mmCIF file of C-alpha atoms in Angstrom:
data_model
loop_
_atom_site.group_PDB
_atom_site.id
_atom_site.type_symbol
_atom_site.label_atom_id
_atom_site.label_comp_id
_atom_site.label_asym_id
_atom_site.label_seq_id
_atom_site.Cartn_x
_atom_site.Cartn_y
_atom_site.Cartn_z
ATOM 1 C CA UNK A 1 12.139 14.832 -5.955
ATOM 2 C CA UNK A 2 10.366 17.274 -3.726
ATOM 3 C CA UNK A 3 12.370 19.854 -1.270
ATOM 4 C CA UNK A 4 10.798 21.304 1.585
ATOM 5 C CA UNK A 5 11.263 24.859 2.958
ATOM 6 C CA UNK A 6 10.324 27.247 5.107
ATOM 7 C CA UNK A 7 7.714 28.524 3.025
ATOM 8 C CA UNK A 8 6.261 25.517 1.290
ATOM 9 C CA UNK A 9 6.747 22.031 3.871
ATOM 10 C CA UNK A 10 6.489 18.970 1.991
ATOM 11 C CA UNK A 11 4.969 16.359 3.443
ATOM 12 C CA UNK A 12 5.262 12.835 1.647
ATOM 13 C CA UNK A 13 1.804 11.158 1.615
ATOM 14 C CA UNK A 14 1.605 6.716 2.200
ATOM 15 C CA UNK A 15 1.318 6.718 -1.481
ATOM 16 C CA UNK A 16 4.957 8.730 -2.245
ATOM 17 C CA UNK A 17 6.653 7.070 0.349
ATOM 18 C CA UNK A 18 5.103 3.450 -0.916
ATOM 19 C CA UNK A 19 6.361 5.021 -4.892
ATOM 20 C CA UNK A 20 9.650 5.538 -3.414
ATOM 21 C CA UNK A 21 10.227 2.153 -1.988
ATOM 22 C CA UNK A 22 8.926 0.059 -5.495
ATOM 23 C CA UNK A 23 11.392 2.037 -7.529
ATOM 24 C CA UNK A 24 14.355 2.067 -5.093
ATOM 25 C CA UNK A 25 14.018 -1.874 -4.238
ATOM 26 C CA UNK A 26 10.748 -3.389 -5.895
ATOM 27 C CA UNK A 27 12.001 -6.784 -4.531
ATOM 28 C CA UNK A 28 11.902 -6.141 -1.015
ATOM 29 C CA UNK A 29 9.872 -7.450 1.799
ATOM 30 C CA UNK A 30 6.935 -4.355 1.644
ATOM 31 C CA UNK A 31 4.024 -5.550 3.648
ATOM 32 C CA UNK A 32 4.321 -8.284 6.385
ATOM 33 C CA UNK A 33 1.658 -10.133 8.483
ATOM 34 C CA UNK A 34 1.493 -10.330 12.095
ATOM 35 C CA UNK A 35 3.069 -13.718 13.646
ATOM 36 C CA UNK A 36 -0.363 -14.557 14.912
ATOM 37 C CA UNK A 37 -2.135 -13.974 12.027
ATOM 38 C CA UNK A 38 -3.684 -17.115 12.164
ATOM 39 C CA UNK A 39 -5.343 -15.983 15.967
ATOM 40 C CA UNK A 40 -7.267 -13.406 13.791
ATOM 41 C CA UNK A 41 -7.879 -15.261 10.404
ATOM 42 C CA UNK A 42 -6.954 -18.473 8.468
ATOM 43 C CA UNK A 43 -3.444 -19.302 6.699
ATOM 44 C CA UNK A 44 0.208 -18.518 7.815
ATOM 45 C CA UNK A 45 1.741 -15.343 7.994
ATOM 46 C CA UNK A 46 3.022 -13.783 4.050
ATOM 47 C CA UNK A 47 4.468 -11.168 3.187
ATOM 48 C CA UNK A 48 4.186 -9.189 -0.697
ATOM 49 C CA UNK A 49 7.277 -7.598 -1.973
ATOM 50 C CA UNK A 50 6.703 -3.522 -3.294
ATOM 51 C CA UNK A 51 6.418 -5.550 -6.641
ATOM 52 C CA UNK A 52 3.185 -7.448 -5.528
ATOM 53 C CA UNK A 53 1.658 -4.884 -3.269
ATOM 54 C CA UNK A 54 2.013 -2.600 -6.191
ATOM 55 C CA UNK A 55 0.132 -5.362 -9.020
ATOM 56 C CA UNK A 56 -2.343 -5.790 -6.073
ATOM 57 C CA UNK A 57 -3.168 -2.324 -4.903
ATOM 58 C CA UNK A 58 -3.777 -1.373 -9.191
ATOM 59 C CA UNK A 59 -5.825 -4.268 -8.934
ATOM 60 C CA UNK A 60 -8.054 -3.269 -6.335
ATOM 61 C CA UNK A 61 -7.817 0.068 -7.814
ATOM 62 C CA UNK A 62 -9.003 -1.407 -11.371
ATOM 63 C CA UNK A 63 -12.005 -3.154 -9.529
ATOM 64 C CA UNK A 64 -13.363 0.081 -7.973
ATOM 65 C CA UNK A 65 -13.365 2.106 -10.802
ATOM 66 C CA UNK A 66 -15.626 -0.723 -12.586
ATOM 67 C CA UNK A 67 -18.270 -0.162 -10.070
ATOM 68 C CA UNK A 68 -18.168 3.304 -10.913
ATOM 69 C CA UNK A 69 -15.898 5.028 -8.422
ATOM 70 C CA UNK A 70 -13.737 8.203 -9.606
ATOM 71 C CA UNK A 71 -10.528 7.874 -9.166
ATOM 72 C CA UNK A 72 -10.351 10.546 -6.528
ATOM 73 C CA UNK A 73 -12.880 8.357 -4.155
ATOM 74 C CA UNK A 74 -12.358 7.858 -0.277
ATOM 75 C CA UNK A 75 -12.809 4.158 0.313
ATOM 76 C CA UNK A 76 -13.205 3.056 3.602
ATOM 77 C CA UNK A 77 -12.441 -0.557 4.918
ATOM 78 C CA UNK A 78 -12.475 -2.687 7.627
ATOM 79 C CA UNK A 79 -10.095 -5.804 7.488
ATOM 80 C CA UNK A 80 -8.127 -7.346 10.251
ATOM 81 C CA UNK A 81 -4.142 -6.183 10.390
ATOM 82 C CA UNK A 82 -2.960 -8.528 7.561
ATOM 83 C CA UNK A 83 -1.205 -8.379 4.357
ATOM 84 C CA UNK A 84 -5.112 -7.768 2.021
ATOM 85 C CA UNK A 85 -5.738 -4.742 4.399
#
């Protein structure tokens, strides 16, 4: 676990915080649509549990570095505020 002090702050990226939250509860709710989702693309609103997220976000990951990305890449995207985003 990392301690912050005075002389060296630690501050927790997406990615610790995201680690933190699959091993304390890897069955909770992680990532939630909007209600309207449908307003701003098809289907009803999901949600993935840290579990899922976690299978599809290594998934993703897997696919990039097959077209050749290192794994140190910045990736931009554009996707509406849904669960794939």
């Amino acid at each position: 676990m990392l301690h912050p002090s005075p002389d060296h702050p630690v501050r927790a990226t997406l990615d610790d915080l995201f680690r933190r939250g699959l091993a304390r509860r890897p069955d909770a709710a992680a990532l939630i649509d909007p209600p309207d989702r449908m307003t701003v693309t098809d289907g009803a609103p999901r949600h993935l549990t840290y579990a899922e997220a976690d299978r599809a976000i290594s998934a993703l990951a897997e696919r990039l570095r097959g077209y050749g990305l290192p794994a140190d890449a910045v990736v931009a995207l554009q996707l509406p505020n849904t669960v794939e985003s």
